Amino acid sequence: MLPQNHFQKEKNWRNWNVAVTGMNASPESPGPGFAVARSIREHRHFDGRIIGLGYDVLDAGLYSKTICNGGYLIPYPSAGRDALLERIYQVHALEGLDAIIPCLDAELQNFIGIQSELKQLGIKMLIPTREQFTLRAKDHLAEFCKSIGVDAPETKTITNPLFFDECEAQGWQYPLMVKGIFYDATVARNAYEAKSIFAKLVQSWGYPVLVQKIIPGDEYDLAAIGDGHCRMLGAVMMRKRGLTDKGKAWAGVTVVDEAIGKVAEKIIRGLAWRGPLEVEVMKGYDGKIYLIEINPRFPAWIYLSHAVGRNLPAALLQTLANEPELDLSPPKPGTFFIRHAQELIVELAEFESLFVNGGISTPIQEEPLEVSLQEHDKFKAAS
Amino acid sequence: MTMAAAELLKELSKDDRLNRIAISDTGFIFDPQTGQSFTLNRTGLVTLSILKRGSSIDETAEQLSHQYGITEETAVNSVEAFLLQLGRYL
Amino acid sequence: MDSSADFTDIGTWEPPFIQPHKMGALNKFGQRTVRDNITREVFGVPVSDLVRRYGSPVFVVGEKHLRQNIRRIKTAFQQRYNLAVHGWSYKTNYISAICRILHQEGSLAEVVSKFEYEKARFLGVPGDQIIFNGPNKPKDILRRAIEDGALNQADHMDELKMLEAVAEELDKTVKIGIRINFDTGFTEPWSRFGFNLESGQVNEAINFISRSNHLRLSSLHSHIGTFVLEPRAYAEQVRIMCELMRKLEGVENVAIDTIDVGGGIPSRNALQTIYLPPEQAVPDINEYADAICEALLAGSRYRKEIGKDLPRLIFESGRAVIDDAEVLITSVVGTKRLPDGRRAAILDAGTNLLFTAYWYNHQVKMTRNAAGSEEETVLYGPLCMNIDVVRHSISLPPLAAGDQLVISPVGAYNNTQWLQFIEYRPNVVLAQESGGCSVIRQAEDLGVMMAQDQIPAHLASFDVSGKVRPLNRSGNHPVLNRKLV
């Protein structure tokens, strides 16, 4: 099932087969995967294949023929590492992967868990260690900020919604930011709203839930790559200019702000971060910079990095390939992005293929997956 | 029950309704009139294919009973129950 | 799209079925389990042998596994803090053989009620090896515990007063502990148990003890929650307890020699409200031991400077010790399709035996290779109650009546919280370390179920006139074969 020339071709990142996760792209809250894939596809030197990995038959990126060469469904993060590894073996047997770029927080621990197996197969990933991942997690962030001398809004981990009735007496004044352990953050203006947000978050992401004090100020985001040796590669900064009601930027403009860059450098040094990351900060009206969140992946607006000549997803592949020089232009402020929705056309047969076989560039049959799996066991044993 | 199933079959056969349903041998089916898609189990796929050829309940049951080696009574019951399900969705 | 009616593979017979696709969460690989989701033996014994010999359902405990667990956990604590002692939390699983195994391994008995206290003594545990916790200790049992030399840890002021009264009656000086509660900032405080620190109840208790003629405070106890996934919570707990210990140095009638951190350390089970699978969500026991012992060493270092001994550390892990050392084997008694298209199977064990199924998604393994594709399946128990669901959604191949499933981990709380509702409780079997199996709790039968029932004379017959007409010729109770009251 492997492409004929997979092992013969002289490989460098330009002709890699790259799998990218997070291909969900609903207009109100798109995953980063589609934008990561698009950035790589449009890089002038990239001539390889891009394989989308998704969690739902309605993940738009899986169907995009202009960006992806194939799309596959993978098990939910809650199914655990073994289920993921088995599925990646199958996809690898069909596609011959060179690199995977995980783009969602909730799946990262599984990818960390299968990293050594993938390495044996020659599949590269630039991802953090479990320890790095944990230190920056939302429920550890305040502690971490303290350790590197960065300001952060006060945050509390809660499991009991009764907190919202009593919190004002404890110095937690509304409005408050209520956050899920992996995703979603919503402003609650009173106890009633807070409890309903709490219930929804628990339903989606389980316990605990985080409550964060709101800092009045302006929101900025920074995307970069940590090389694992305390070096920050290619930061791109963006001021949010339009927010969806989920708090996601649907418009923004590149900026260059040294102070924000310094915060990001401190983080990358403090963690020896390896992999892409997004740093969300609030520039308070008090003049201080507050760290709101560190996301262990590229943000959904990462295509903006390509637009300013600092294509970070491509730079990630170059880093994995040990390229001596990354082709990054100097930072360039003043480039806008405005996110808009567009309809992707999907044929019934494609939908059916993804639905029935869990993949799109596969023939519409059940058997090949099983056959490839057996083949792959041999392959695995040999490697 | 029997009456209801027979009537449903009649209703579903009207205007070529059943015949326009797109069936894939993976069990994936698509109803062009409602835009809904469905999954059929293997026996559902076989049963629907027979019904689509214009077979009656008894003819369908007879064929199933022959193919699977089950009693005709079981087959009739199953076809009727299946028609009631189809009636709910189609 | 092929609309021909001829299929090379028509499959085996099952009622034909159509299922509409609901948008959202459509992913046939979403919940999928790994290919080797099959186990033919548990703790080295073939499942089929166990069912043949002991029936279905049946609980099976692995002795070797249990001993390995407790040794690993004890080592984790003792190599970091050599004064660490384990207290076996009886309520987690008080089947006699299991308690005996843990006592053989050197664990104290941690009991929380009159029944548990009496059981520990019945099993031969000396009084000074018993920690007596819990909010309800009637006077007679408190007196016995004091006479036996057990460590009573008081939950509230009325208990302290009762302790004082009993000690006075016995004219004894008694070493006691108090349970305290406080906010660690990581878990919701369990403020209904013990004396609250922040609001001054602890001070009140200490004042009472320091004025007492008979009570000596020697132990501080707290228990921050259950299935605590955050080792930092324990570090904070110990820090707060040590701070209190230090403040109490020199207080009349107080000489702390024990810090009891309670339990709450999780097992590798999948709590329904935690998103990630347990192998990612549950930290290793060494992380807990690290957090607790480091904080204790730091918090009690001052004692060396003032020439005092370090306190003993008691930890009362139950779940982390026993949960994965026990499985439940259950059989499918029937299958059906639900109206919404999901597969369903009815098992001979439900929440009557698996009380923890209300909170956990237990692992379910097949015992044979089943043909057919995996589908979302609901597993129901045998009770006539809508809430009797063992798994609400699990991806399994088609099940058939007679199939055996292995459910794990089930060692914690199921053999103590199980219900007698409409079913007999089954055998619990020990797969012995030395090989072979033995029943450690016999299956119930009608005799067990009737043993406590008594029928007043006027109900001795079905005759409403009240005339006593015995139900069988001998005049004895037909089941128990003894005279009715």
PDB file of C-alpha atoms in Angstrom, chain C residues 153-372:
ATOM      1  CA  GLN C 153      -9.503  10.258  66.152  1.00  0.00           C
ATOM      2  CA  ALA C 154     -12.358  12.540  67.125  1.00  0.00           C
ATOM      3  CA  ASP C 155     -14.637  14.053  64.530  1.00  0.00           C
ATOM      4  CA  HIS C 156     -16.600  16.599  66.593  1.00  0.00           C
ATOM      5  CA  MET C 157     -16.905  18.228  70.003  1.00  0.00           C
ATOM      6  CA  ASP C 158     -19.544  15.839  71.334  1.00  0.00           C
ATOM      7  CA  GLU C 159     -17.206  12.960  70.620  1.00  0.00           C
ATOM      8  CA  LEU C 160     -14.400  14.713  72.492  1.00  0.00           C
ATOM      9  CA  LYS C 161     -16.712  15.122  75.453  1.00  0.00           C
ATOM     10  CA  MET C 162     -17.682  11.482  75.276  1.00  0.00           C
ATOM     11  CA  LEU C 163     -14.017  10.461  75.104  1.00  0.00           C
ATOM     12  CA  GLU C 164     -13.339  12.556  78.184  1.00  0.00           C
ATOM     13  CA  ALA C 165     -16.276  11.004  80.025  1.00  0.00           C
ATOM     14  CA  VAL C 166     -15.296   7.429  79.167  1.00  0.00           C
ATOM     15  CA  ALA C 167     -11.660   8.038  80.066  1.00  0.00           C
ATOM     16  CA  GLU C 168     -12.779   9.443  83.390  1.00  0.00           C
ATOM     17  CA  GLU C 169     -14.997   6.417  84.053  1.00  0.00           C
ATOM     18  CA  LEU C 170     -12.073   4.150  83.266  1.00  0.00           C
ATOM     19  CA  ASP C 171      -9.712   6.447  85.135  1.00  0.00           C
ATOM     20  CA  LYS C 172      -7.273   6.355  82.239  1.00  0.00           C
ATOM     21  CA  THR C 173      -5.112   8.856  80.439  1.00  0.00           C
ATOM     22  CA  VAL C 174      -5.886   8.398  76.762  1.00  0.00           C
ATOM     23  CA  LYS C 175      -3.894   9.412  73.695  1.00  0.00           C
ATOM     24  CA  ILE C 176      -6.241  10.613  70.976  1.00  0.00           C
ATOM     25  CA  GLY C 177      -6.211  12.264  67.574  1.00  0.00           C
ATOM     26  CA  ILE C 178      -8.471  14.882  66.058  1.00  0.00           C
ATOM     27  CA  ARG C 179      -9.612  15.099  62.502  1.00  0.00           C
ATOM     28  CA  ILE C 180      -9.213  18.548  61.031  1.00  0.00           C
ATOM     29  CA  ASN C 181     -10.390  20.092  57.746  1.00  0.00           C
ATOM     30  CA  PHE C 182      -9.147  23.115  55.835  1.00  0.00           C
ATOM     31  CA  ASP C 183      -8.862  24.514  52.334  1.00  0.00           C
ATOM     32  CA  THR C 184      -5.780  23.336  50.417  1.00  0.00           C
ATOM     33  CA  GLY C 185      -6.767  25.445  47.421  1.00  0.00           C
ATOM     34  CA  PHE C 186      -6.721  22.331  45.225  1.00  0.00           C
ATOM     35  CA  THR C 187      -9.718  20.273  46.302  1.00  0.00           C
ATOM     36  CA  GLU C 188     -13.101  21.239  47.662  1.00  0.00           C
ATOM     37  CA  PRO C 189     -12.699  21.054  51.444  1.00  0.00           C
ATOM     38  CA  TRP C 190     -14.623  18.204  53.041  1.00  0.00           C
ATOM     39  CA  SER C 191     -15.770  20.513  55.784  1.00  0.00           C
ATOM     40  CA  ARG C 192     -18.439  18.196  57.171  1.00  0.00           C
ATOM     41  CA  PHE C 193     -15.798  15.952  58.732  1.00  0.00           C
ATOM     42  CA  GLY C 194     -13.636  16.970  61.657  1.00  0.00           C
ATOM     43  CA  PHE C 195     -12.835  20.358  63.135  1.00  0.00           C
ATOM     44  CA  ASN C 196     -12.427  23.286  60.779  1.00  0.00           C
ATOM     45  CA  LEU C 197      -9.104  25.063  60.958  1.00  0.00           C
ATOM     46  CA  GLU C 198      -9.938  28.440  59.423  1.00  0.00           C
ATOM     47  CA  SER C 199     -12.987  29.108  61.590  1.00  0.00           C
ATOM     48  CA  GLY C 200     -11.272  28.345  64.889  1.00  0.00           C
ATOM     49  CA  GLN C 201     -12.946  25.010  65.675  1.00  0.00           C
ATOM     50  CA  VAL C 202      -9.536  23.380  65.897  1.00  0.00           C
ATOM     51  CA  ASN C 203      -8.522  25.898  68.569  1.00  0.00           C
ATOM     52  CA  GLU C 204     -11.683  25.141  70.453  1.00  0.00           C
ATOM     53  CA  ALA C 205     -10.877  21.419  70.402  1.00  0.00           C
ATOM     54  CA  ILE C 206      -7.286  22.017  71.478  1.00  0.00           C
ATOM     55  CA  ASN C 207      -8.455  24.225  74.349  1.00  0.00           C
ATOM     56  CA  PHE C 208     -10.815  21.509  75.465  1.00  0.00           C
ATOM     57  CA  ILE C 209      -8.043  18.907  75.389  1.00  0.00           C
ATOM     58  CA  SER C 210      -5.515  21.092  77.146  1.00  0.00           C
ATOM     59  CA  ARG C 211      -7.974  21.580  80.022  1.00  0.00           C
ATOM     60  CA  SER C 212      -8.792  17.888  80.113  1.00  0.00           C
ATOM     61  CA  ASN C 213      -7.602  15.617  82.908  1.00  0.00           C
ATOM     62  CA  HIS C 214      -7.629  12.499  80.784  1.00  0.00           C
ATOM     63  CA  LEU C 215      -7.035  13.306  77.122  1.00  0.00           C
ATOM     64  CA  ARG C 216      -3.643  13.727  75.475  1.00  0.00           C
ATOM     65  CA  LEU C 217      -3.538  14.880  71.836  1.00  0.00           C
ATOM     66  CA  SER C 218      -0.992  12.787  69.970  1.00  0.00           C
ATOM     67  CA  SER C 219      -2.279  12.698  66.410  1.00  0.00           C
ATOM     68  CA  LEU C 220      -3.480  15.102  63.736  1.00  0.00           C
ATOM     69  CA  HIS C 221      -5.659  13.550  61.043  1.00  0.00           C
ATOM     70  CA  SER C 222      -7.118  14.966  57.860  1.00  0.00           C
ATOM     71  CA  HIS C 223      -8.490  13.517  54.668  1.00  0.00           C
ATOM     72  CA  ILE C 224      -8.767  15.891  51.736  1.00  0.00           C
ATOM     73  CA  GLY C 225     -11.045  13.974  49.402  1.00  0.00           C
ATOM     74  CA  THR C 226     -11.386  10.972  47.187  1.00  0.00           C
ATOM     75  CA  PHE C 227      -9.746  10.198  43.830  1.00  0.00           C
ATOM     76  CA  VAL C 228      -7.541  13.276  44.238  1.00  0.00           C
ATOM     77  CA  LEU C 229      -5.666  13.683  40.939  1.00  0.00           C
ATOM     78  CA  GLU C 230      -3.410  16.460  42.156  1.00  0.00           C
ATOM     79  CA  PRO C 231      -0.332  15.465  44.223  1.00  0.00           C
ATOM     80  CA  ARG C 232       0.223  19.157  45.038  1.00  0.00           C
ATOM     81  CA  ALA C 233      -2.972  19.042  47.105  1.00  0.00           C
ATOM     82  CA  TYR C 234      -1.284  16.589  49.494  1.00  0.00           C
ATOM     83  CA  ALA C 235       1.861  18.691  49.727  1.00  0.00           C
ATOM     84  CA  GLU C 236      -0.280  21.640  50.772  1.00  0.00           C
ATOM     85  CA  GLN C 237      -2.265  19.464  53.184  1.00  0.00           C
ATOM     86  CA  VAL C 238       0.909  18.262  54.908  1.00  0.00           C
ATOM     87  CA  ARG C 239       2.373  21.758  54.995  1.00  0.00           C
ATOM     88  CA  ILE C 240      -0.721  23.067  56.777  1.00  0.00           C
ATOM     89  CA  MET C 241      -0.758  20.125  59.204  1.00  0.00           C
ATOM     90  CA  CYS C 242       2.933  20.599  60.056  1.00  0.00           C
ATOM     91  CA  GLU C 243       2.370  24.299  60.612  1.00  0.00           C
ATOM     92  CA  LEU C 244      -0.342  23.402  63.098  1.00  0.00           C
ATOM     93  CA  MET C 245       1.897  20.803  64.744  1.00  0.00           C
ATOM     94  CA  ARG C 246       4.568  23.433  65.209  1.00  0.00           C
ATOM     95  CA  LYS C 247       2.102  25.908  66.699  1.00  0.00           C
ATOM     96  CA  LEU C 248       1.012  23.256  69.171  1.00  0.00           C
ATOM     97  CA  GLU C 249       4.511  22.593  70.538  1.00  0.00           C
ATOM     98  CA  GLY C 250       4.460  23.264  74.250  1.00  0.00           C
ATOM     99  CA  VAL C 251       0.675  23.395  74.553  1.00  0.00           C
ATOM    100  CA  GLU C 252      -0.601  21.604  77.634  1.00  0.00           C
ATOM    101  CA  ASN C 253      -1.621  17.953  77.045  1.00  0.00           C
ATOM    102  CA  VAL C 254      -0.405  18.052  73.423  1.00  0.00           C
ATOM    103  CA  ALA C 255       2.509  15.975  72.124  1.00  0.00           C
ATOM    104  CA  ILE C 256       2.038  15.193  68.448  1.00  0.00           C
ATOM    105  CA  ASP C 257       3.690  11.934  67.413  1.00  0.00           C
ATOM    106  CA  THR C 258       1.508  11.094  64.394  1.00  0.00           C
ATOM    107  CA  ILE C 259       0.502  12.898  61.212  1.00  0.00           C
ATOM    108  CA  ASP C 260      -2.303  10.980  59.510  1.00  0.00           C
ATOM    109  CA  VAL C 261      -2.875  12.198  55.927  1.00  0.00           C
ATOM    110  CA  GLY C 262      -5.865   9.977  55.225  1.00  0.00           C
ATOM    111  CA  GLY C 263      -6.375   8.445  51.779  1.00  0.00           C
ATOM    112  CA  GLY C 264      -7.914   9.545  48.496  1.00  0.00           C
ATOM    113  CA  ILE C 265      -5.074   8.474  46.210  1.00  0.00           C
ATOM    114  CA  PRO C 266      -6.688   7.344  42.944  1.00  0.00           C
ATOM    115  CA  SER C 267      -6.448   4.032  41.140  1.00  0.00           C
ATOM    116  CA  ARG C 268      -6.135   3.616  37.390  1.00  0.00           C
ATOM    117  CA  ASN C 269      -9.870   3.754  36.879  1.00  0.00           C
ATOM    118  CA  ALA C 270     -11.711   6.073  34.514  1.00  0.00           C
ATOM    119  CA  LEU C 271     -13.758   8.592  36.455  1.00  0.00           C
ATOM    120  CA  GLN C 272     -16.704   9.616  34.263  1.00  0.00           C
ATOM    121  CA  THR C 273     -16.078  13.307  34.795  1.00  0.00           C
ATOM    122  CA  ILE C 274     -12.415  13.240  33.761  1.00  0.00           C
ATOM    123  CA  TYR C 275     -11.803  13.716  30.053  1.00  0.00           C
ATOM    124  CA  LEU C 276      -8.457  11.977  29.611  1.00  0.00           C
ATOM    125  CA  PRO C 277      -7.959   8.223  30.030  1.00  0.00           C
ATOM    126  CA  PRO C 278      -6.624   7.132  33.447  1.00  0.00           C
ATOM    127  CA  GLU C 279      -3.108   6.323  32.246  1.00  0.00           C
ATOM    128  CA  GLN C 280      -2.762  10.042  31.520  1.00  0.00           C
ATOM    129  CA  ALA C 281      -4.956  11.553  34.193  1.00  0.00           C
ATOM    130  CA  VAL C 282      -3.723   9.537  37.173  1.00  0.00           C
ATOM    131  CA  PRO C 283      -0.240  10.397  38.475  1.00  0.00           C
ATOM    132  CA  ASP C 284       2.064   7.600  39.609  1.00  0.00           C
ATOM    133  CA  ILE C 285       2.079   6.651  43.301  1.00  0.00           C
ATOM    134  CA  ASN C 286       5.656   7.925  43.545  1.00  0.00           C
ATOM    135  CA  GLU C 287       4.483  11.454  42.741  1.00  0.00           C
ATOM    136  CA  TYR C 288       2.115  11.310  45.709  1.00  0.00           C
ATOM    137  CA  ALA C 289       4.773   9.840  47.964  1.00  0.00           C
ATOM    138  CA  ASP C 290       7.145  12.592  46.826  1.00  0.00           C
ATOM    139  CA  ALA C 291       4.663  15.362  47.533  1.00  0.00           C
ATOM    140  CA  ILE C 292       3.665  14.021  50.940  1.00  0.00           C
ATOM    141  CA  CYS C 293       7.096  13.000  52.226  1.00  0.00           C
ATOM    142  CA  GLU C 294       8.932  16.081  50.977  1.00  0.00           C
ATOM    143  CA  ALA C 295       6.391  18.356  52.624  1.00  0.00           C
ATOM    144  CA  LEU C 296       6.552  16.335  55.821  1.00  0.00           C
ATOM    145  CA  LEU C 297      10.359  16.400  55.948  1.00  0.00           C
ATOM    146  CA  ALA C 298      10.337  20.138  55.350  1.00  0.00           C
ATOM    147  CA  GLY C 299       7.522  20.812  57.801  1.00  0.00           C
ATOM    148  CA  SER C 300       8.967  18.752  60.668  1.00  0.00           C
ATOM    149  CA  ARG C 301      12.664  19.640  60.225  1.00  0.00           C
ATOM    150  CA  TYR C 302      12.344  22.093  63.140  1.00  0.00           C
ATOM    151  CA  ARG C 303      11.864  19.111  65.429  1.00  0.00           C
ATOM    152  CA  LYS C 304      15.486  18.061  65.030  1.00  0.00           C
ATOM    153  CA  GLU C 305      16.541  21.526  66.144  1.00  0.00           C
ATOM    154  CA  ILE C 306      14.442  21.312  69.296  1.00  0.00           C
ATOM    155  CA  GLY C 307      15.601  17.759  69.997  1.00  0.00           C
ATOM    156  CA  LYS C 308      12.318  16.000  69.303  1.00  0.00           C
ATOM    157  CA  ASP C 309      11.570  12.932  67.221  1.00  0.00           C
ATOM    158  CA  LEU C 310       9.949  13.248  63.818  1.00  0.00           C
ATOM    159  CA  PRO C 311       6.286  12.239  63.762  1.00  0.00           C
ATOM    160  CA  ARG C 312       5.051   8.931  62.417  1.00  0.00           C
ATOM    161  CA  LEU C 313       3.261   9.230  59.047  1.00  0.00           C
ATOM    162  CA  ILE C 314       0.064   7.275  58.558  1.00  0.00           C
ATOM    163  CA  PHE C 315      -1.440   7.039  55.065  1.00  0.00           C
ATOM    164  CA  GLU C 316      -4.747   5.277  54.575  1.00  0.00           C
ATOM    165  CA  SER C 317      -4.814   4.335  50.909  1.00  0.00           C
ATOM    166  CA  GLY C 318      -7.567   1.932  50.032  1.00  0.00           C
ATOM    167  CA  ARG C 319      -8.436   2.365  46.381  1.00  0.00           C
ATOM    168  CA  ALA C 320      -4.841   2.499  45.115  1.00  0.00           C
ATOM    169  CA  VAL C 321      -4.097  -0.769  46.933  1.00  0.00           C
ATOM    170  CA  ILE C 322      -7.020  -3.005  46.024  1.00  0.00           C
ATOM    171  CA  ASP C 323      -8.854  -1.603  42.982  1.00  0.00           C
ATOM    172  CA  ASP C 324      -6.911  -3.272  40.167  1.00  0.00           C
ATOM    173  CA  ALA C 325      -6.336  -6.463  42.178  1.00  0.00           C
ATOM    174  CA  GLU C 326      -9.944  -7.548  41.647  1.00  0.00           C
ATOM    175  CA  VAL C 327     -12.106  -8.143  38.581  1.00  0.00           C
ATOM    176  CA  LEU C 328     -15.720  -9.081  38.004  1.00  0.00           C
ATOM    177  CA  ILE C 329     -16.604 -11.777  35.506  1.00  0.00           C
ATOM    178  CA  THR C 330     -20.130 -11.413  34.196  1.00  0.00           C
ATOM    179  CA  SER C 331     -22.174 -13.104  31.468  1.00  0.00           C
ATOM    180  CA  VAL C 332     -24.424 -11.743  28.772  1.00  0.00           C
ATOM    181  CA  VAL C 333     -27.977 -12.997  29.307  1.00  0.00           C
ATOM    182  CA  GLY C 334     -29.556 -11.310  26.319  1.00  0.00           C
ATOM    183  CA  THR C 335     -29.033  -8.699  23.607  1.00  0.00           C
ATOM    184  CA  LYS C 336     -31.276  -6.217  21.875  1.00  0.00           C
ATOM    185  CA  ARG C 337     -31.395  -3.189  19.627  1.00  0.00           C
ATOM    186  CA  LEU C 338     -32.592  -0.018  21.252  1.00  0.00           C
ATOM    187  CA  PRO C 339     -35.053   2.143  19.306  1.00  0.00           C
ATOM    188  CA  ASP C 340     -32.308   4.698  18.681  1.00  0.00           C
ATOM    189  CA  GLY C 341     -30.191   2.071  16.971  1.00  0.00           C
ATOM    190  CA  ARG C 342     -27.625   1.318  19.632  1.00  0.00           C
ATOM    191  CA  ARG C 343     -26.778  -2.207  20.539  1.00  0.00           C
ATOM    192  CA  ALA C 344     -27.564  -3.262  24.068  1.00  0.00           C
ATOM    193  CA  ALA C 345     -26.688  -6.269  26.195  1.00  0.00           C
ATOM    194  CA  ILE C 346     -28.144  -7.374  29.513  1.00  0.00           C
ATOM    195  CA  LEU C 347     -25.613  -8.775  31.955  1.00  0.00           C
ATOM    196  CA  ASP C 348     -26.066 -10.943  35.029  1.00  0.00           C
ATOM    197  CA  ALA C 349     -24.206  -8.310  37.089  1.00  0.00           C
ATOM    198  CA  GLY C 350     -25.274  -4.712  37.382  1.00  0.00           C
ATOM    199  CA  THR C 351     -24.970  -1.816  39.759  1.00  0.00           C
ATOM    200  CA  ASN C 352     -26.105  -4.138  42.544  1.00  0.00           C
ATOM    201  CA  LEU C 353     -22.595  -5.601  42.409  1.00  0.00           C
ATOM    202  CA  LEU C 354     -20.814  -2.741  40.694  1.00  0.00           C
ATOM    203  CA  PHE C 355     -21.931   0.257  42.660  1.00  0.00           C
ATOM    204  CA  THR C 356     -18.948   2.217  41.364  1.00  0.00           C
ATOM    205  CA  ALA C 357     -20.372   2.046  37.818  1.00  0.00           C
ATOM    206  CA  TYR C 358     -22.326   5.171  38.773  1.00  0.00           C
ATOM    207  CA  TRP C 359     -19.043   7.138  38.753  1.00  0.00           C
ATOM    208  CA  TYR C 360     -16.543   5.166  36.722  1.00  0.00           C
ATOM    209  CA  ASN C 361     -16.309   3.850  33.179  1.00  0.00           C
ATOM    210  CA  HIS C 362     -14.855   0.471  33.973  1.00  0.00           C
ATOM    211  CA  GLN C 363     -12.771  -1.369  31.462  1.00  0.00           C
ATOM    212  CA  VAL C 364     -14.665  -4.201  29.784  1.00  0.00           C
ATOM    213  CA  LYS C 365     -12.846  -6.991  27.992  1.00  0.00           C
ATOM    214  CA  MET C 366     -14.201  -9.779  25.826  1.00  0.00           C
ATOM    215  CA  THR C 367     -13.114 -13.348  26.493  1.00  0.00           C
ATOM    216  CA  ARG C 368     -13.362 -14.545  22.901  1.00  0.00           C
ATOM    217  CA  ASN C 369     -12.741 -13.209  19.415  1.00  0.00           C
ATOM    218  CA  ALA C 370     -16.082 -11.960  18.150  1.00  0.00           C
ATOM    219  CA  ALA C 371     -16.745 -11.590  14.445  1.00  0.00           C
ATOM    220  CA  GLY C 372     -18.420  -8.418  13.293  1.00  0.00           C
TER     221      GLY C 372
END
